[in-house]
mmCIF file of C-alpha atoms in Angstrom:
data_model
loop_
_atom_site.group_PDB
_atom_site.id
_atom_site.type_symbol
_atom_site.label_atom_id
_atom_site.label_comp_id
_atom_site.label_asym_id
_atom_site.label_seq_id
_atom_site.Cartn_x
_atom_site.Cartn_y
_atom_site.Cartn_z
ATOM 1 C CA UNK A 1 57.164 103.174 111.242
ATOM 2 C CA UNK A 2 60.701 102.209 110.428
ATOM 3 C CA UNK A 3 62.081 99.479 112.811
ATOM 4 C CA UNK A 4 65.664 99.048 114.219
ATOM 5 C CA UNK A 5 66.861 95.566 114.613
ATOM 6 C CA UNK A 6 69.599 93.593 115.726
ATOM 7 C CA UNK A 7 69.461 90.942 113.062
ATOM 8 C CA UNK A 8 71.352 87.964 111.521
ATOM 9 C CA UNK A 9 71.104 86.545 108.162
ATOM 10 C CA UNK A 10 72.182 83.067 107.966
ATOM 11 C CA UNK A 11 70.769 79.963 105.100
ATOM 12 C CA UNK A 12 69.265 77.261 106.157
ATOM 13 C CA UNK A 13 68.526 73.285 104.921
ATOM 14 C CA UNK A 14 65.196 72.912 104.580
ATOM 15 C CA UNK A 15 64.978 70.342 107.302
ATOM 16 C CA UNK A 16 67.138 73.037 109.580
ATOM 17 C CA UNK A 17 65.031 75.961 109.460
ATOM 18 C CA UNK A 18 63.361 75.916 112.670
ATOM 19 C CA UNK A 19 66.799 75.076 114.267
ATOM 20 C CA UNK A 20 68.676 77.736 112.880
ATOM 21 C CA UNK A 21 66.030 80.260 113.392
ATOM 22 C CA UNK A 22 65.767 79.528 117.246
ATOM 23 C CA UNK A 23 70.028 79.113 117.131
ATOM 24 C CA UNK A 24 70.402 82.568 115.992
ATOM 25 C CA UNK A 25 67.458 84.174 118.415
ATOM 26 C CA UNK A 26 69.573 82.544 121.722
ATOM 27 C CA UNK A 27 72.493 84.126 119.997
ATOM 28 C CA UNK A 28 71.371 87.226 119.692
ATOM 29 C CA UNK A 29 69.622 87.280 123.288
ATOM 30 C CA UNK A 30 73.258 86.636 124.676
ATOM 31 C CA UNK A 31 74.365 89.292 122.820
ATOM 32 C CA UNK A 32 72.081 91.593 124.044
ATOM 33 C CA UNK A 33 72.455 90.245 127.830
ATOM 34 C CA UNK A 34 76.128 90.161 127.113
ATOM 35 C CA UNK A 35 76.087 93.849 126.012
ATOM 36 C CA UNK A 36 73.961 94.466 129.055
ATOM 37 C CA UNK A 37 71.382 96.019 126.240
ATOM 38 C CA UNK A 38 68.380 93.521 127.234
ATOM 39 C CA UNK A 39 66.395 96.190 127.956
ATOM 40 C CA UNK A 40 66.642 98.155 124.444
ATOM 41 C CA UNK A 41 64.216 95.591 123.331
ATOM 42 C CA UNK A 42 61.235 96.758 121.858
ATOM 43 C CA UNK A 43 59.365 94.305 119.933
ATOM 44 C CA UNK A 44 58.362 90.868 118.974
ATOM 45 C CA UNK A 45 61.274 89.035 117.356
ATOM 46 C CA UNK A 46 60.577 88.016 114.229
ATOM 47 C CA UNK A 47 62.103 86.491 111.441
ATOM 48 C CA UNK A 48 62.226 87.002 107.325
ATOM 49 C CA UNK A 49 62.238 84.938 104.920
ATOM 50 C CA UNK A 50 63.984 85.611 101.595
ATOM 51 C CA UNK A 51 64.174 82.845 98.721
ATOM 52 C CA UNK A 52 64.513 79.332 98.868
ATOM 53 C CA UNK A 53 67.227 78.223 96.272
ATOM 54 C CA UNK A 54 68.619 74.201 95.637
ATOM 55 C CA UNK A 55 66.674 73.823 99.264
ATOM 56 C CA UNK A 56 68.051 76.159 101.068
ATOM 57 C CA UNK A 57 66.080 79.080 103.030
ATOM 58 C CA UNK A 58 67.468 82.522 103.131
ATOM 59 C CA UNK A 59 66.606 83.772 106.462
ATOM 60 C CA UNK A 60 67.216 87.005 108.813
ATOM 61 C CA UNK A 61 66.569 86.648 112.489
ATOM 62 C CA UNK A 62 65.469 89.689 113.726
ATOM 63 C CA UNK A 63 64.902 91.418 117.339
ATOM 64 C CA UNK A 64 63.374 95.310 117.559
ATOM 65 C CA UNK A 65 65.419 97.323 119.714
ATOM 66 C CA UNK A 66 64.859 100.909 120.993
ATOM 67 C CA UNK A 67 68.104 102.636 119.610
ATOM 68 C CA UNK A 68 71.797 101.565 118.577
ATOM 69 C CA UNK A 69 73.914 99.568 120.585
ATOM 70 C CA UNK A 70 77.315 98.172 120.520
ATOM 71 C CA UNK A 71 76.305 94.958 119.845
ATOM 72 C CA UNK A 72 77.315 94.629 116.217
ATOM 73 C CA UNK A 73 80.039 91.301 115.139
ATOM 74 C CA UNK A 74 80.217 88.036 114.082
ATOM 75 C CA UNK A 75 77.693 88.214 111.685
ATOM 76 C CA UNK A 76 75.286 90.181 113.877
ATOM 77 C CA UNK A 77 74.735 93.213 112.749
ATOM 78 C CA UNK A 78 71.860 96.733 113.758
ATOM 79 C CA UNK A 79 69.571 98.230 110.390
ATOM 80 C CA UNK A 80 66.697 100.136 109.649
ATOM 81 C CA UNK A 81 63.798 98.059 107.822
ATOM 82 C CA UNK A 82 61.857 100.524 106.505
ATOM 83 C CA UNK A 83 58.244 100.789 107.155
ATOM 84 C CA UNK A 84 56.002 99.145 104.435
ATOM 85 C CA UNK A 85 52.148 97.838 103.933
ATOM 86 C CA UNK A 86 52.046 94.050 104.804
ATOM 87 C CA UNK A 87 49.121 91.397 104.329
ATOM 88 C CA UNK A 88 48.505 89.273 107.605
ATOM 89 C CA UNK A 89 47.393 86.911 108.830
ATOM 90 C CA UNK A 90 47.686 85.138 113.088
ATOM 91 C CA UNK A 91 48.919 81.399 113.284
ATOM 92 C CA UNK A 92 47.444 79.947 116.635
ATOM 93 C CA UNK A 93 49.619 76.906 117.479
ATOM 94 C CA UNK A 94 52.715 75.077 117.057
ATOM 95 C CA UNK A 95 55.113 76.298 114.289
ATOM 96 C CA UNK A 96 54.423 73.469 111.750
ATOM 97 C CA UNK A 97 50.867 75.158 111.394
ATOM 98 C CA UNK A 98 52.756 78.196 109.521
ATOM 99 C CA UNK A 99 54.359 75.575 106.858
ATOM 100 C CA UNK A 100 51.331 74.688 106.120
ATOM 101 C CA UNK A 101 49.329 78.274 106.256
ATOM 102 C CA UNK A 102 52.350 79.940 103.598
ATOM 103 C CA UNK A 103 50.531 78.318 100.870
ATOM 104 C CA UNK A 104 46.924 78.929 101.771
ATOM 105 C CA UNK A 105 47.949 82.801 102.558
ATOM 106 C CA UNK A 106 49.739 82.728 98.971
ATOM 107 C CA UNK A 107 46.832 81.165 97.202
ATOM 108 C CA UNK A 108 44.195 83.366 98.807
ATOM 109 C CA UNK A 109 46.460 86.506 97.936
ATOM 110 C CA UNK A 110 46.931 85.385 94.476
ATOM 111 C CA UNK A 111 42.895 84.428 94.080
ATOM 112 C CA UNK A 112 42.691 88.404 94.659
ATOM 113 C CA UNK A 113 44.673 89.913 92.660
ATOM 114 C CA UNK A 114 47.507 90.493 94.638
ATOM 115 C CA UNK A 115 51.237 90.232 93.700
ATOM 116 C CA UNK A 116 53.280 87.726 95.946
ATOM 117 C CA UNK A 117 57.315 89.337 97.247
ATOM 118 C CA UNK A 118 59.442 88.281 99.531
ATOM 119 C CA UNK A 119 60.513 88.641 102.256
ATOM 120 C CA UNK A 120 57.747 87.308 104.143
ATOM 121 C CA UNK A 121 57.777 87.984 107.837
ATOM 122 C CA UNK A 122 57.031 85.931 111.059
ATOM 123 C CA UNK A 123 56.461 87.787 114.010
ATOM 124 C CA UNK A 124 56.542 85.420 117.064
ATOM 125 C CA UNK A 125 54.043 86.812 119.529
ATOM 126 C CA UNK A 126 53.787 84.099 122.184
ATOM 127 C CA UNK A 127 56.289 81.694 121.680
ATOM 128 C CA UNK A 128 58.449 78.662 123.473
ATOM 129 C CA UNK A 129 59.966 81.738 125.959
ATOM 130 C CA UNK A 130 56.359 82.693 126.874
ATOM 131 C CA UNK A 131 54.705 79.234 127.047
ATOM 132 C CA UNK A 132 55.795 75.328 126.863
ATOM 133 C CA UNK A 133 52.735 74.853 125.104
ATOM 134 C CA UNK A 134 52.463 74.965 121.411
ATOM 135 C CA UNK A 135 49.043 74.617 121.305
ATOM 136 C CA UNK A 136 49.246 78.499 123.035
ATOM 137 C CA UNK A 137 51.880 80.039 120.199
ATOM 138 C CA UNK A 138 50.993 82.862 118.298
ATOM 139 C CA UNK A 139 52.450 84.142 115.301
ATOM 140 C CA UNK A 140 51.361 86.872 112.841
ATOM 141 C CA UNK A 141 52.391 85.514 109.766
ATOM 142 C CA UNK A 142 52.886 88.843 106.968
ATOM 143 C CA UNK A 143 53.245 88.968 103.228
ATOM 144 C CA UNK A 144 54.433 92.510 101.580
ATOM 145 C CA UNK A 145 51.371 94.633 100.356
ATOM 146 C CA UNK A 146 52.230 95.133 96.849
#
């Protein structure tokens, strides 16, 4: 199904991806709690990632919500990703694992025939606001079906 999401799309150094992308999630949670919208949440956040040029990462931070809400500014703004077929694949542990698992997911695509495009997608099921453990994360890590 289509999603709605409150989103950002910000670049990134390569050695400031993983701050940027958890920068931009507390920044849209306060907007949401700000908005008093918390509860239009309906998903996993997740986060897509669009081409790496001269090392930097092109990346949209991305939280499902329910309908519209006035939440929009500074960047931040609500769209429609359309549904699509996705290969996946679940990440158990910390997020340097998925650094590590683009490349085996790419290679194993490629080995069978399949066409690599971007975005890829990273759907943070358990994360640092569910557990302090990063042995316990779980991410479903998502390449577009071609």
């Amino acid at each position: 199904r289509d999603r709605l999401v409150l989103c950002v799309r910000k670049k990134a150094k390569e050695d400031q991806v993983w701050p940027r992308i958890s920068h931009e999630f507390l920044n849209l949670m306060f907007r949401l709690k700000e908005k008093k919208c918390s509860e239009k949440i309906s998903g996993h956040p997740f986060t897509l990632r669009y081409e790496v040029k001269d090392k930097f990462h092109d990346i949209e931070t991305c939280i499902p919500i329910s309908e519209k809400i006035p939440a929009e500014g500074e960047g931040i703004i609500i769209r429609t990703i359309p549904k699509h077929k996705v290969y996946s694949t679940i990440v158990l542990g910390g997020y340097s694992k998925l650094e590590s698992t683009f490349p085996k997911m790419e290679k194993y695509l490629q080995s069978n025939g399949h066409k690599l495009s971007l975005p890829t997608c990273e759907v943070y099921i358990v994360g640092p606001h569910e557990s302090q453990d990063p042995d316990e994360y779980k991410t479903d890590l998502r390449y577009p079906a071609d």
